Short mmCIF file of C-alpha atoms in Angstrom, two decimals:
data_model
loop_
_atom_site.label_atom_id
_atom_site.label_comp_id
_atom_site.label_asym_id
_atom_site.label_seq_id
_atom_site.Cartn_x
_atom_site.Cartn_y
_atom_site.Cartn_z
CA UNK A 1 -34.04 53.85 66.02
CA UNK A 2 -36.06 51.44 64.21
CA UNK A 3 -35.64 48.02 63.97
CA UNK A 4 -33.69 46.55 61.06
CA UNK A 5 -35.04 42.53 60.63
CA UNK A 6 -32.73 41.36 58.15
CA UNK A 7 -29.31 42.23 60.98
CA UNK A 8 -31.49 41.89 63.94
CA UNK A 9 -29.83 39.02 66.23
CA UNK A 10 -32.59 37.42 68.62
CA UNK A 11 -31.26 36.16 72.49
CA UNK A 12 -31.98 34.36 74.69
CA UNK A 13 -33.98 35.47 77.79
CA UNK A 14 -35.49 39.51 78.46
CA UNK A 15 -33.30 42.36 78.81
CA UNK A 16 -33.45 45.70 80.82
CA UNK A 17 -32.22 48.02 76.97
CA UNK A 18 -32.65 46.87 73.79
CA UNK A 19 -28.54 47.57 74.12
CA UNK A 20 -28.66 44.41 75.84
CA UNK A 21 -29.94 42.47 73.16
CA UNK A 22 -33.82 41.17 72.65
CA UNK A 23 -35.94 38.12 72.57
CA UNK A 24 -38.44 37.58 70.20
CA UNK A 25 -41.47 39.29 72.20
CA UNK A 26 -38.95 42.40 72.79
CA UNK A 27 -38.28 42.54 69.32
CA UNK A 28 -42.38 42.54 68.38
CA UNK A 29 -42.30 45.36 70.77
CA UNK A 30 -39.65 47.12 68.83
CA UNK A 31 -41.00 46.42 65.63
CA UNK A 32 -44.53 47.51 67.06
CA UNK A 33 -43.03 50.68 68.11
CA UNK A 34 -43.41 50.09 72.14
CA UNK A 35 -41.90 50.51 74.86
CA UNK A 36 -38.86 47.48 75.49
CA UNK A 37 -40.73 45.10 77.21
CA UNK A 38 -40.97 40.78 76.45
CA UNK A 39 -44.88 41.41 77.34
CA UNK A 40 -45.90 43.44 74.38
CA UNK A 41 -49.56 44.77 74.72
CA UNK A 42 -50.08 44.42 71.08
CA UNK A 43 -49.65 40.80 71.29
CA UNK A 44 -52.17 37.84 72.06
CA UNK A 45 -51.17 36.77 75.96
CA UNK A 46 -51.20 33.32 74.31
CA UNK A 47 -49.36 33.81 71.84
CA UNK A 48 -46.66 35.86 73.93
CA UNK A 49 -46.41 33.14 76.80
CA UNK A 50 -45.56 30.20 73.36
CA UNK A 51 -43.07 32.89 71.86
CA UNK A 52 -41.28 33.36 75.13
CA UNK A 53 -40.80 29.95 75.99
CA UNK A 54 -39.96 28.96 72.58
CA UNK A 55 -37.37 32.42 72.02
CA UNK A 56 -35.56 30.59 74.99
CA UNK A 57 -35.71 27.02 74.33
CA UNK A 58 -33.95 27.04 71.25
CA UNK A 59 -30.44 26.95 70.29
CA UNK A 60 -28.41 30.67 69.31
CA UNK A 61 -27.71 29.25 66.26
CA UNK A 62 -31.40 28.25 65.27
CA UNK A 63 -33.47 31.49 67.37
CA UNK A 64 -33.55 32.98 63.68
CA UNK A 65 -36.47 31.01 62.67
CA UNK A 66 -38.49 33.04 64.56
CA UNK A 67 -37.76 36.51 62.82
CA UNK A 68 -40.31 36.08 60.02
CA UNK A 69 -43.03 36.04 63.21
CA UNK A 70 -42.23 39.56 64.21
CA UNK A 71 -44.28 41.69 62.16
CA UNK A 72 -47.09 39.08 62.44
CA UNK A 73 -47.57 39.30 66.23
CA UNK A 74 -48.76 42.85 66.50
CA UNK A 75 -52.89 43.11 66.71
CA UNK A 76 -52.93 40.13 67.85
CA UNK A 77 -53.96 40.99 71.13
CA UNK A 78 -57.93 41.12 71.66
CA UNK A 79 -58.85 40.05 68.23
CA UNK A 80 -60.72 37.00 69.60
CA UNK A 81 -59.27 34.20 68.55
CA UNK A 82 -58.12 33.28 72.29
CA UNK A 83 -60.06 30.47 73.16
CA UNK A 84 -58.91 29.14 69.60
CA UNK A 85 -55.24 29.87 70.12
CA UNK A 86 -55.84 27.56 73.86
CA UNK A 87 -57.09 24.59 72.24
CA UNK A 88 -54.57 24.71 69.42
CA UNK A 89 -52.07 24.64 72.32
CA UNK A 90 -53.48 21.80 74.37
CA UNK A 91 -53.84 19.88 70.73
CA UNK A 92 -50.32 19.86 70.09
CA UNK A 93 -49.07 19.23 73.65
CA UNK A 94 -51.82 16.28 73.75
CA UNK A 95 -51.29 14.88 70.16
CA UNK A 96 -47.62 15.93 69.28
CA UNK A 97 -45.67 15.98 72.63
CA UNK A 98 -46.83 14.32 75.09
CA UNK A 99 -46.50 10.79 72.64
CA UNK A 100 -42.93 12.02 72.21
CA UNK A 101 -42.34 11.40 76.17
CA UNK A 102 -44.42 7.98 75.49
CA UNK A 103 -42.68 6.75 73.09
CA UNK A 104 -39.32 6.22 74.81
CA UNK A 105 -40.47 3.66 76.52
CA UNK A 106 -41.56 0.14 74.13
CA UNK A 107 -44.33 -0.37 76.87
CA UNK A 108 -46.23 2.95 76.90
CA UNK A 109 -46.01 2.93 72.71
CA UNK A 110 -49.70 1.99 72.89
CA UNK A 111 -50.38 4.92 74.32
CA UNK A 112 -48.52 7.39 72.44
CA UNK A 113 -50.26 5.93 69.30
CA UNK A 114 -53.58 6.70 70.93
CA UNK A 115 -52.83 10.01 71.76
CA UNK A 116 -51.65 10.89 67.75
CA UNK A 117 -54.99 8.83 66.91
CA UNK A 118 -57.09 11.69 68.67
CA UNK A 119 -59.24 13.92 66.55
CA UNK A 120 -58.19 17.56 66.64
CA UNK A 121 -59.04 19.15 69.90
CA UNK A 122 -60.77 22.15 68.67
CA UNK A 123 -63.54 22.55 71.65
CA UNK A 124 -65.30 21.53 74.44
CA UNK A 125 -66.86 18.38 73.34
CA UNK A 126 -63.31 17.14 71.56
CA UNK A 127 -61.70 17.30 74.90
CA UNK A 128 -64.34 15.94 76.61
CA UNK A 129 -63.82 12.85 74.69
CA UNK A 130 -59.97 12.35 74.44
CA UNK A 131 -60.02 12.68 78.07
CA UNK A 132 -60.41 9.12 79.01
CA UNK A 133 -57.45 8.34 76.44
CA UNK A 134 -55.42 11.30 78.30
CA UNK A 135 -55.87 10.04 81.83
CA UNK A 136 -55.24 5.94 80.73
CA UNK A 137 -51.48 7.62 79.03
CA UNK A 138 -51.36 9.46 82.05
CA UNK A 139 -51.96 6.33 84.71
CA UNK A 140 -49.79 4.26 82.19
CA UNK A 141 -47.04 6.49 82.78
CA UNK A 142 -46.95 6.95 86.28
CA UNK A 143 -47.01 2.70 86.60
CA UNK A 144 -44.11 2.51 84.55
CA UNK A 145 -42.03 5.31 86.73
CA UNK A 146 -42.80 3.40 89.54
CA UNK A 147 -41.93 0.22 88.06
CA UNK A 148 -39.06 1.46 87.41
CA UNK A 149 -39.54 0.51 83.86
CA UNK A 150 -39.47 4.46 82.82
CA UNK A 151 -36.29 6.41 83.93
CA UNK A 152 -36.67 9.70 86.21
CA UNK A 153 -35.97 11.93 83.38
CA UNK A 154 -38.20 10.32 81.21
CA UNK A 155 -40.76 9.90 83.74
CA UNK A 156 -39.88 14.23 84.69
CA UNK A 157 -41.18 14.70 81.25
CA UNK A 158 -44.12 13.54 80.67
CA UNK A 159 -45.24 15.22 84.04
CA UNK A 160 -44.39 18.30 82.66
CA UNK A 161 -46.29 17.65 79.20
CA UNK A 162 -49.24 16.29 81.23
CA UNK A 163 -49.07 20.01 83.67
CA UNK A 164 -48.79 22.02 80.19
CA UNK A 165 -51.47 20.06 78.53
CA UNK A 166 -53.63 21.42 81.71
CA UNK A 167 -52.40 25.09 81.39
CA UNK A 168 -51.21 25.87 77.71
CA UNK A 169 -51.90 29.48 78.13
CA UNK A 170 -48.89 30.31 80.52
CA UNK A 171 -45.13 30.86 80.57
CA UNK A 172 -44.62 28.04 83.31
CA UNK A 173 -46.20 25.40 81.45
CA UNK A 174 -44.67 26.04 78.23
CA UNK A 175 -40.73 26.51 79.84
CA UNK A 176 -41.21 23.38 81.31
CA UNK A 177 -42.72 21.58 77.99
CA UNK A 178 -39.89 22.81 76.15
CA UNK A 179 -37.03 22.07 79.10
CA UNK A 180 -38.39 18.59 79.11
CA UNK A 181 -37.72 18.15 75.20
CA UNK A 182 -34.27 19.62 75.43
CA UNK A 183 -33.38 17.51 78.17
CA UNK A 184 -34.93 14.00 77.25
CA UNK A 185 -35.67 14.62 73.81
CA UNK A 186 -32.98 14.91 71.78
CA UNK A 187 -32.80 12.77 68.81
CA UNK A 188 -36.94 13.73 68.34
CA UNK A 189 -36.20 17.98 69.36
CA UNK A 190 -35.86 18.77 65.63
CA UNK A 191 -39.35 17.40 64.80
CA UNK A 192 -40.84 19.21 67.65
CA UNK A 193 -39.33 22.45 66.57
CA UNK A 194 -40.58 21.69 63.50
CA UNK A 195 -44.65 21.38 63.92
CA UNK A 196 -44.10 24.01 66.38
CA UNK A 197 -43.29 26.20 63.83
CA UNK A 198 -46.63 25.07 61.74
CA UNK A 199 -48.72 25.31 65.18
CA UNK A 200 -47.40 28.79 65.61
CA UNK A 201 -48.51 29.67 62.19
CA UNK A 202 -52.10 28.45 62.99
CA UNK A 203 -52.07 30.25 66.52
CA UNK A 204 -51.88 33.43 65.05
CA UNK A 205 -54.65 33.37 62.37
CA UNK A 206 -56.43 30.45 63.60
CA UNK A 207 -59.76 31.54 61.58
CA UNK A 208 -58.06 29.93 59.21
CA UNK A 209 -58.15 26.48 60.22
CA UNK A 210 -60.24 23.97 58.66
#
C-alpha cells in the first residue's frame, strides 16, 4: 500500500503497524518505501532526532504542518551536511529559545537580548565567541532561581534549553526543549513553532544558507 499524503493523518508518538497510526519519521519511512520504523535509514540522524521531538510536541490539530516535510527527508542521510545541520540546531536553541525562557523574567531581559544579538553560530570560531555571553545567561539564571526571583518551572526551562543547546543532535535534548515550551511557554509556543518550521527548512538543505 502506498502512502496517500493528502488523507494521511500524522500521531503522536511511534507505533508497532502502520495500522496503528504514524509519526512523521514513520511516515518518511512509508513514503521512502521502508520498513515501519520512526528511525528511517534514509534520513539525516539529525534531522530524525528534531522531527521526532517536534511530531510529538505539537498539538493533533496542528501535526499537519509537518506533511509537506515527508518527501523531503529521504537522502538525507550521509549527504554531509551534518555538522551544518548541528550548528543550525545549537543556533536556534541559543538565539531563539533559550531568550524565550529569559525573557519571563524583567531581570534576566538583558540577557535574552544578548543572546538574539549573537551572530549566527555557523562554526567553531562563532561558538567560541558567544560562549562567554552563553555562560553569563546561564549564571544569570541560576541566581535568579535561587533568589527565588525565577519560578521552578521557569527556572526547569531554561535548564533544559541550556542541556539541548549542549546536545542538539539527540532525541533527549530536543523532547525536553520542546516539553519546556509547552509547559512554560505558552503565550510565546506559536512563535517557536513558527521559526522552527523555517530552521527545519534550512536543516535539510543547509548548503543553501548564506
Amino acid at each position: 500500500m502506498t502512502i496517500d499524503l493528502d488523507a494521511l493523518v500524522l500521531a503522536k508518538g511511534s507505533h508497532d503497524d502502520r495500522e496503528q497510526g504514524v509519526c512523521l519519521m514513520e511516515a518518511v519511512a512509508w513514503f521512502a518505501g521502508q520498513e515501519h520504523t520512526d528511525h528511517p535509514p534514509c534520513v539525516s540522524p539529525v534531522l530524525a532526532a528534531f522531527g521526532r521531538s517536534w511530531n510529538d510536541a505539537l498539538p493533533d490539530d496542528q501535526r499537519h504542518i509537518l506533511k509537506p516535510f515527508i518527501p523531503l527527508l529521504p537522502g538525507t542521510a550521509g549527504d554531509g551536511h551534518e555538522l551544518a545541520r548541528s550548528y543550525l540546531a545549537v543556533d536556534w536553541l541559543a538565539r531563539e529559545h533559550a531568550p524565550a525562557f529569559l525573557a519571563l523574567t524583567p531581570a534576566l531581559i538583558p540577557h535574552a537580548d544578548a543572546l538574539r544579538a549573537l551572530s549566527p553560530l555557523r562554526d567553531a570560531r562563532a561558538v567560541q565567541a558567544a560562549k562567554p555571553a552563553l555562560a553569563a545567561a546561564r549564571d544569570a539564571a541560576r541566581a535568579a532561581a535561587r533568589d527565588a526571583a525565577w519560578d521552578a518551572a521557569g527556572a526547569a526551562a531554561w535548564d533544559a534549553a541550556w542541556d539541548a543547546i549542549g546536545a542538539a543532535a539527540g532525541d533527549v535534548a530536543w523532547d525536553a526543549a520542546w516539553a519546556a515550551a509547552r509547559d512554560v511557554l505558552a503565550p510565546t509556543v506559536t512563535q517557536l513553532q513558527e521559526s522552527a518550521i523555517v530552521l527545519f527548512s534550512a536543516m535539510i538543505h543547509p548548503e543553501t544558507m548564506p
